[in-house]
């Protein structure tokens, strides 16, 4: 059985040419035959073939699946065959209009049996628009033919039908579904068959793009296709009976989407930046701009062409640049690029597809900004031919002149930065020229002192150049060289001593008033009118010297002593000052070094001055040392001896020299009583003449233990308090007495304060305190506005703070003018509360306008309605006899005093 494929009338005539005739196939023999399924395999590929591009897939049928097949090509330089049967291009080339043929061979690695198949490649027509991507889709087309290794004739084999690719244009407007092909099997005459398709676009995502009529086998597309999304579809067609049994082997259907020019070119960047050096020759590469087109790049739809639309500015020529229309490379085509005139060019670049066809192609634009970079085509030029400067003598690190230059190159670049060098006039290297990084000026600086008396003027020759060499063909003009005239200014210089320091060798012991030497200075200012120098002493640690201010003669004022603390290593240093009278006055110092020679003016002495020994003969040796401030030959070796008098010295002691500076003193007798002994020792040095002295060595003789250590306590001196200790003790005693006195005074003051705060009367008899403390006499709601200050103790109030007598209660203030009461005593005797009350009564009696309770100003108003009654009823001097105070006895002990005063009758 076999499939038939026909083309319906509804497909465009352009694409029906491929399928206008029914495709017939012979039936496959049921027997398996190893080899290629066809003798000749034809394939249509693009004209441009790239190295490594897959072209087609050859299928080899192996009845024994274990065979190891090796594929080869008759044209290995152009084509190679992979182990999977895919044919690749070995190199890039263009196919000719005539079909290209070569042979693909397959060889069994074990049996060496070989099969061959001829492959014919035909270049695709230009109108098909098939892309390189389409050509890489492998078509399994089998037209086998084989040749056995040992047989020459070729034998035809049975073959299957393979559906050729279906080309379908993208963006089709329908109507949909649009019929493509009809698939059927020749066995549908005897069987009821059902057709189906599988693969991406059918039953796999994106699903539903292709559908097939299960009865008629009509394959249709349901929507427009987009090549930029999916360039081709690989479907597989199936034919089964009504029971689902496979009737035919599935066949592959390849649907290629034909590209349409539906995408404009797009530049990778909207603005491209490039640079080109000024003065570049025509043909200099500048930059490359790139645009991409989503359409097929191997078809005219995706073939781009570039061109320059405009250039700004248009000087010196409107066509300074050109662009390669295929690659987008921008190059210069005209000379005259000068950064000093035009620093930047802006180009509008257009990219058009359809190979630049202005009628049918789609276009887009981008901007190319080309900066003209600076080259050193302008040398630095001095602004003047001669520069002037001046510098005081002996000054360094001073800028004496500023050299200014101009340079038309870009500032602060190596082509603009100036370097200065001196070409003449400074053989001793006293000047250098630094460059100011901001202004590019040359700073002429003094680096070595200049003496006016030697050089009064310098004329320097200076050249200026850039950090980088000048561009080829450009020379330095005369303006790149200048002269610098520098005048040296004379200043008053310091005098200087000659020699400095000055060394004098002198024996010590030179007497005061002796002339030592003459130490004078010189003035370097030969051209200044000034008087002679004046000398003075600046440093003389021992005050041994003086200098004559006019002639510089130095004499001694004291005896020179080599053993003085001011002499170090036999050397004594003194500093003197020489001053001139210039403007300003200057001075210089000089050092006089006196090397003192030693004389034998010091006698040796014993060291140490005290020693200890045992009272017995053994062990009793004492080691002593002779010390002499003098040096050789006026020092050791020394001679040690004991004097003849007193006679006990030589009788009790003996001395033996053990070296030039050391001797040993020991007992001559077997036993010497413990005590302290003064032993005189005569020591003589080796000087000429000799010098000797008698030194006393205080020796303590004591009882010793077996180890020779003293066991006496005689050395312990009776303890006694020194003056400092006594003063400290007295100070401690005085401080202690002061603290006690301050404590007593503080206690007395505190007692006085406590007494001053006590009540005037005994707390048990203080009625006011009881009333205020216990609040037993409080008034009712009608009497709440009163002055509590009247209940305070009179002696605790300041005299000026006592309330005037005329003040009354606010709720009972009298209308009449208040009389002036006589001033009462502010502090009655604290022991007589009765007198206090009587005085209050008298004050009330003397006020004819005041109500009877007006005297309650001292005690405060207690309110109306009290069960105890009102104190206003207390008997006064005029009406006391009419009151009955016996009820006070019923009020308890607190009112016992009042009951005794007023309830006791006439008493």
XYZ file of N, CA and C in Angstrom, residues 534-689:
468
model
N 81.943 93.320 65.157
C 81.996 93.355 66.610
C 81.814 91.924 67.111
N 82.606 91.590 68.205
C 82.596 90.223 68.716
C 81.987 90.207 70.115
N 81.346 89.112 70.410
C 80.772 88.926 71.744
C 80.744 87.435 72.048
N 80.592 87.150 73.343
C 80.562 85.758 73.792
C 79.105 85.285 73.800
N 78.881 84.123 73.207
C 77.536 83.581 73.129
C 77.339 82.429 74.112
N 78.338 81.575 74.260
C 78.215 80.439 75.160
C 79.574 80.138 75.760
N 79.621 80.133 77.118
C 80.840 79.806 77.863
C 80.381 79.113 79.139
N 80.174 77.794 79.134
C 79.535 77.109 80.268
C 80.242 77.351 81.601
N 81.575 77.337 81.633
C 82.306 77.503 82.902
C 82.696 78.948 83.174
N 82.367 79.851 82.245
C 82.696 81.276 82.391
C 84.196 81.465 82.602
N 84.968 80.831 81.727
C 86.425 80.899 81.807
C 87.019 81.940 80.857
N 86.240 82.417 79.852
C 86.828 83.180 78.752
C 86.116 84.507 78.583
N 86.809 85.428 77.902
C 86.228 86.674 77.408
C 86.903 87.008 76.090
N 86.195 87.776 75.208
C 86.710 88.114 73.885
C 86.705 89.612 73.715
N 87.737 90.117 73.090
C 87.806 91.545 72.811
C 86.822 91.863 71.701
N 85.896 92.832 71.865
C 84.853 93.094 70.849
C 85.388 93.639 69.542
N 86.643 94.106 69.518
C 87.169 94.725 68.298
C 88.095 93.772 67.546
N 89.082 93.231 68.244
C 90.075 92.418 67.549
C 89.864 90.921 67.725
N 88.914 90.487 68.548
C 88.618 89.072 68.695
C 89.622 88.304 69.515
N 90.429 89.009 70.376
C 91.410 88.315 71.202
C 90.713 87.703 72.415
N 91.005 86.431 72.691
C 90.345 85.698 73.760
C 91.327 85.511 74.891
N 90.917 85.911 76.105
C 91.713 85.752 77.308
C 90.904 84.994 78.338
N 91.624 84.440 79.364
C 90.965 83.640 80.400
C 90.532 84.544 81.536
N 89.452 84.162 82.163
C 88.953 84.861 83.349
C 89.017 83.968 84.572
N 89.364 82.706 84.407
C 89.498 81.774 85.522
C 90.504 80.708 85.108
N 90.902 79.896 86.105
C 91.876 78.840 85.841
C 91.207 77.727 85.049
N 91.880 77.287 83.992
C 91.343 76.196 83.194
C 91.602 74.873 83.908
N 90.568 74.102 84.105
C 90.659 72.846 84.863
C 90.122 71.716 83.992
N 91.021 70.794 83.675
C 90.571 69.671 82.846
C 89.555 68.796 83.562
N 89.623 68.742 84.895
C 88.719 67.880 85.653
C 87.357 68.531 85.896
N 87.073 69.676 85.305
C 85.781 70.341 85.472
C 84.663 69.512 84.824
N 83.452 69.682 85.352
C 82.296 68.959 84.805
C 81.926 69.463 83.412
N 82.442 70.635 83.047
C 82.120 71.199 81.731
C 83.062 70.699 80.646
N 84.035 69.894 81.041
C 84.992 69.365 80.071
C 84.606 67.925 79.769
N 84.400 67.632 78.494
C 84.057 66.298 78.053
C 85.154 65.780 77.135
N 85.754 64.639 77.560
C 86.825 64.028 76.760
C 87.950 65.018 76.500
N 88.327 65.738 77.571
C 89.421 66.709 77.539
C 89.113 67.921 76.672
N 87.852 68.064 76.207
C 87.511 69.141 75.269
C 86.515 70.083 75.933
N 86.841 71.399 75.811
C 85.960 72.448 76.315
C 85.537 73.305 75.126
N 84.199 73.513 74.985
C 83.636 74.233 73.832
C 83.060 75.558 74.292
N 83.370 76.617 73.541
C 82.797 77.949 73.763
C 82.389 78.513 72.408
N 81.277 79.266 72.394
C 80.730 79.812 71.149
C 80.776 81.326 71.211
N 81.211 81.955 70.093
C 81.330 83.404 70.008
C 80.515 83.898 68.820
N 80.163 85.200 68.894
C 79.279 85.812 67.914
C 79.981 86.988 67.269
N 79.892 87.061 65.912
C 80.419 88.195 65.156
C 79.254 88.893 64.476
N 79.104 90.217 64.654
C 77.957 90.971 64.137
C 78.455 92.141 63.317
N 77.668 92.444 62.239
C 77.971 93.624 61.446
C 76.895 94.672 61.690
N 76.993 95.808 61.015
C 76.017 96.888 61.184
C 75.253 97.136 59.892
N 75.094 96.077 59.089
C 74.364 96.227 57.845
C 72.870 96.351 58.087
N 72.120 96.479 57.000
C 70.659 96.588 57.070
C 70.065 95.407 56.317
N 69.459 94.492 57.028
C 69.391 94.411 58.494
C 70.706 93.894 59.039
N 70.974 94.099 60.343
C 72.231 93.588 60.911
C 72.252 92.075 60.845
N 73.414 91.525 60.553
C 73.578 90.082 60.452
C 74.687 89.650 61.383
N 74.645 88.414 61.798
C 75.648 87.887 62.709
C 75.941 86.445 62.342
N 77.122 86.000 62.756
C 77.531 84.626 62.545
C 78.195 84.090 63.795
N 78.149 82.809 63.975
C 78.705 82.187 65.172
C 79.915 81.342 64.804
N 80.795 81.196 65.791
C 81.969 80.347 65.654
C 82.222 79.605 66.950
N 82.745 78.422 66.862
C 82.989 77.585 68.026
C 84.489 77.439 68.242
N 84.882 77.705 69.492
C 86.276 77.537 69.887
C 86.368 76.268 70.723
N 87.224 75.353 70.295
C 87.415 74.091 70.991
C 88.797 74.101 71.636
N 88.791 73.979 72.977
C 90.042 73.993 73.743
C 90.295 72.570 74.204
N 91.406 72.008 73.715
C 91.804 70.673 74.154
C 92.770 70.841 75.323
N 92.317 70.460 76.531
C 93.084 70.671 77.752
C 93.997 69.486 77.998
N 95.277 69.787 78.145
C 96.275 68.771 78.442
C 96.379 68.617 79.960
N 96.477 67.394 80.423
C 96.445 67.111 81.851
C 97.798 67.401 82.491
N 97.739 67.961 83.719
C 98.906 68.096 84.589
C 98.570 67.406 85.899
N 99.626 67.063 86.658
C 99.425 66.302 87.898
C 99.037 67.276 89.014
N 97.764 67.695 88.984
C 97.290 68.663 89.969
C 96.275 68.040 90.933
N 96.136 66.713 90.932
C 95.197 66.056 91.837
C 95.884 64.849 92.451
N 95.815 64.759 93.779
C 96.383 63.627 94.499
C 95.370 62.499 94.559
N 95.843 61.246 94.585
C 94.909 60.124 94.658
C 94.240 60.028 96.025
N 93.061 59.392 96.072
C 92.278 59.207 97.279
C 91.871 57.743 97.367
N 91.606 57.313 98.646
C 91.224 55.928 98.878
C 89.727 55.760 98.630
N 89.351 54.597 98.186
C 87.935 54.280 97.952
C 87.736 52.798 98.254
N 86.755 52.424 99.097
C 85.771 53.292 99.750
C 86.325 53.908 101.009
N 85.561 54.792 101.611
C 85.987 55.491 102.803
C 85.715 54.688 104.067
N 84.849 53.680 104.035
C 84.516 52.878 105.195
C 84.657 51.411 104.836
N 85.020 50.614 105.841
C 85.187 49.178 105.636
C 84.897 48.454 106.946
N 84.732 47.164 106.898
C 84.435 46.334 108.065
C 85.331 45.110 108.022
N 85.838 44.742 109.214
C 86.669 43.551 109.319
C 86.418 42.875 110.658
N 86.904 41.666 110.778
C 86.702 40.896 111.998
C 87.814 41.209 113.002
N 87.527 40.989 114.291
C 88.504 41.300 115.341
C 89.627 40.271 115.434
N 89.466 39.175 114.733
C 90.522 38.157 114.722
C 91.366 38.300 113.480
N 92.464 37.533 113.486
C 93.405 37.664 112.379
C 92.835 37.125 111.082
N 92.132 36.041 111.174
C 91.539 35.421 109.979
C 90.027 35.378 110.145
N 89.185 35.706 109.168
C 89.600 36.470 107.979
C 89.467 37.948 108.266
N 90.404 38.752 107.829
C 90.344 40.177 108.149
C 90.879 41.075 107.039
N 90.959 40.627 105.775
C 91.505 41.435 104.681
C 90.454 42.414 104.167
N 90.925 43.652 103.871
C 90.057 44.712 103.335
C 90.661 45.163 102.018
N 89.881 45.113 100.903
C 90.332 45.555 99.573
C 90.007 47.029 99.415
N 91.022 47.807 99.026
C 90.829 49.240 98.807
C 91.333 49.582 97.409
N 90.849 50.739 96.874
C 91.190 51.191 95.518
C 91.622 52.640 95.589
N 92.612 52.999 94.804
C 93.066 54.389 94.697
C 92.363 55.048 93.519
N 91.837 56.267 93.736
C 91.111 57.023 92.714
C 91.840 58.338 92.506
N 92.129 58.665 91.204
C 92.834 59.899 90.871
C 92.117 60.529 89.675
N 91.639 61.800 89.792
C 90.969 62.454 88.647
C 91.883 62.661 87.454
N 93.183 62.664 87.669
C 94.091 62.854 86.551
C 94.111 61.603 85.672
N 94.751 61.751 84.526
C 94.867 60.650 83.581
C 96.332 60.318 83.411
N 96.589 59.248 82.699
C 97.991 58.856 82.449
C 98.732 59.992 81.758
N 99.991 60.230 82.137
C 100.820 59.427 83.075
C 100.772 59.939 84.503
N 99.763 60.768 84.841
C 99.701 61.382 86.161
C 98.795 60.600 87.102
N 98.480 59.339 86.766
C 97.625 58.524 87.628
C 98.409 57.298 88.072
N 97.826 56.122 87.959
C 98.475 54.896 88.410
C 99.645 54.504 87.510
N 100.430 53.494 87.959
C 100.199 52.722 89.198
C 100.499 53.533 90.450
N 99.813 53.156 91.559
C 99.899 53.897 92.796
C 100.717 53.106 93.811
N 101.308 53.866 94.728
C 102.064 53.271 95.850
C 101.253 53.460 97.121
N 101.048 52.371 97.914
C 100.258 52.393 99.133
C 101.198 52.137 100.316
N 101.088 52.937 101.423
C 101.880 52.711 102.632
C 101.163 53.317 103.824
N 101.568 52.818 105.018
C 101.004 53.322 106.260
C 101.973 54.331 106.870
N 101.460 55.396 107.495
C 102.355 56.406 108.067
C 103.084 55.852 109.310
N 104.165 56.518 109.659
C 104.936 56.083 110.822
C 104.276 56.491 112.123
N 103.532 57.559 112.092
C 102.854 58.018 113.304
C 101.361 58.013 113.034
N 100.583 57.667 114.044
C 100.997 57.084 115.334
C 101.548 55.687 115.141
N 102.294 55.254 116.137
C 102.966 53.953 116.016
C 102.003 52.792 116.029
N 100.795 53.007 116.580
C 99.824 51.901 116.659
C 99.325 51.495 115.286
N 99.459 52.367 114.328
C 98.927 52.045 112.990
C 99.710 50.892 112.396
N 101.048 51.054 112.353
C 101.851 49.970 111.770
C 101.895 48.754 112.685
N 101.661 48.964 114.031
C 101.666 47.822 114.933
C 100.436 46.947 114.746
N 99.296 47.609 114.453
C 98.030 46.844 114.352
C 97.689 46.466 112.917
N 98.188 47.224 111.921
C 97.732 47.027 110.547
C 98.908 46.835 109.615
N 98.617 46.229 108.506
C 99.586 46.075 107.435
C 98.860 46.239 106.096
N 99.543 46.767 105.064
C 98.929 47.011 103.742
C 99.837 46.424 102.677
N 99.225 45.785 101.695
C 99.953 45.136 100.607
C 99.283 45.531 99.282
N 100.103 46.034 98.290
C 99.548 46.379 96.970
C 99.375 45.111 96.162
N 98.185 44.932 95.601
C 97.910 43.734 94.809
C 97.855 44.045 93.311
N 97.757 45.322 92.933
C 97.801 45.724 91.519
C 98.123 47.193 91.484
N 98.135 47.766 90.260
C 98.496 49.167 90.146
C 97.529 50.089 90.840
N 96.265 49.726 90.945
C 95.263 50.605 91.543
C 94.677 50.039 92.826
N 94.979 48.815 93.197
C 94.323 48.159 94.313
C 95.348 47.696 95.331
N 94.919 47.700 96.611
C 95.747 47.216 97.725
C 94.842 46.496 98.708
N 95.493 45.795 99.683
C 94.743 45.005 100.653
C 95.245 45.362 102.040
N 94.292 45.788 102.916
C 94.591 46.154 104.304
C 94.142 45.026 105.211
N 94.996 44.620 106.149
C 94.642 43.519 107.049
C 95.285 43.752 108.409
N 94.831 42.988 109.417
C 95.375 43.072 110.786
C 96.769 42.427 110.834
N 97.622 43.109 111.623
C 98.937 42.543 111.833
C 98.939 41.659 113.082
N 98.085 41.980 114.046
C 98.026 41.238 115.305
C 96.917 40.219 115.211
N 96.923 39.267 116.177
C 95.949 38.187 116.136
C 94.553 38.653 116.547
N 94.484 39.622 117.439
C 93.165 40.036 117.944
C 93.196 41.536 118.169
N 92.104 42.180 117.701
C 91.933 43.612 117.928
C 90.525 43.821 118.457
N 90.445 44.527 119.557
C 89.149 44.711 120.207
C 88.183 45.407 119.248
N 86.915 44.957 119.330
C 85.878 45.518 118.453
C 85.725 47.000 118.690
N 85.514 47.732 117.624
C 85.339 49.177 117.685
C 85.553 49.783 116.317
N 85.549 51.128 116.292
C 85.722 51.853 115.035
C 87.075 52.533 115.090
N 87.898 52.298 114.041
C 89.271 52.789 113.975
C 89.454 53.611 112.699
N 90.188 54.730 112.829
C 90.574 55.546 111.671
C 91.981 55.160 111.276
N 92.105 54.598 110.061
C 93.395 54.116 109.589
C 93.865 55.050 108.474
N 94.929 55.835 108.678
C 95.461 56.697 107.598
C 96.287 55.869 106.616
N 96.080 56.162 105.324
C 96.789 55.450 104.262
C 97.414 56.501 103.350
N 98.682 56.397 103.052
C 99.394 57.319 102.170
C 99.427 56.697 100.778
N 98.879 57.443 99.789
C 98.814 56.964 98.404
C 99.570 57.949 97.535
N 100.473 57.439 96.688
C 101.287 58.274 95.812
C 101.086 57.809 94.371
N 100.850 58.816 93.421
C 100.646 58.459 92.017
C 101.983 58.389 91.302
N 101.926 58.233 89.952
C 103.128 58.054 89.143
C 103.504 59.306 88.377
N 102.908 60.454 88.723
C 103.189 61.673 87.992
C 104.601 62.176 88.238
N 104.963 63.197 87.430
C 106.286 63.801 87.564
C 106.088 65.308 87.639
N 106.198 65.906 88.796
C 106.523 65.241 90.065
C 105.330 64.447 90.617
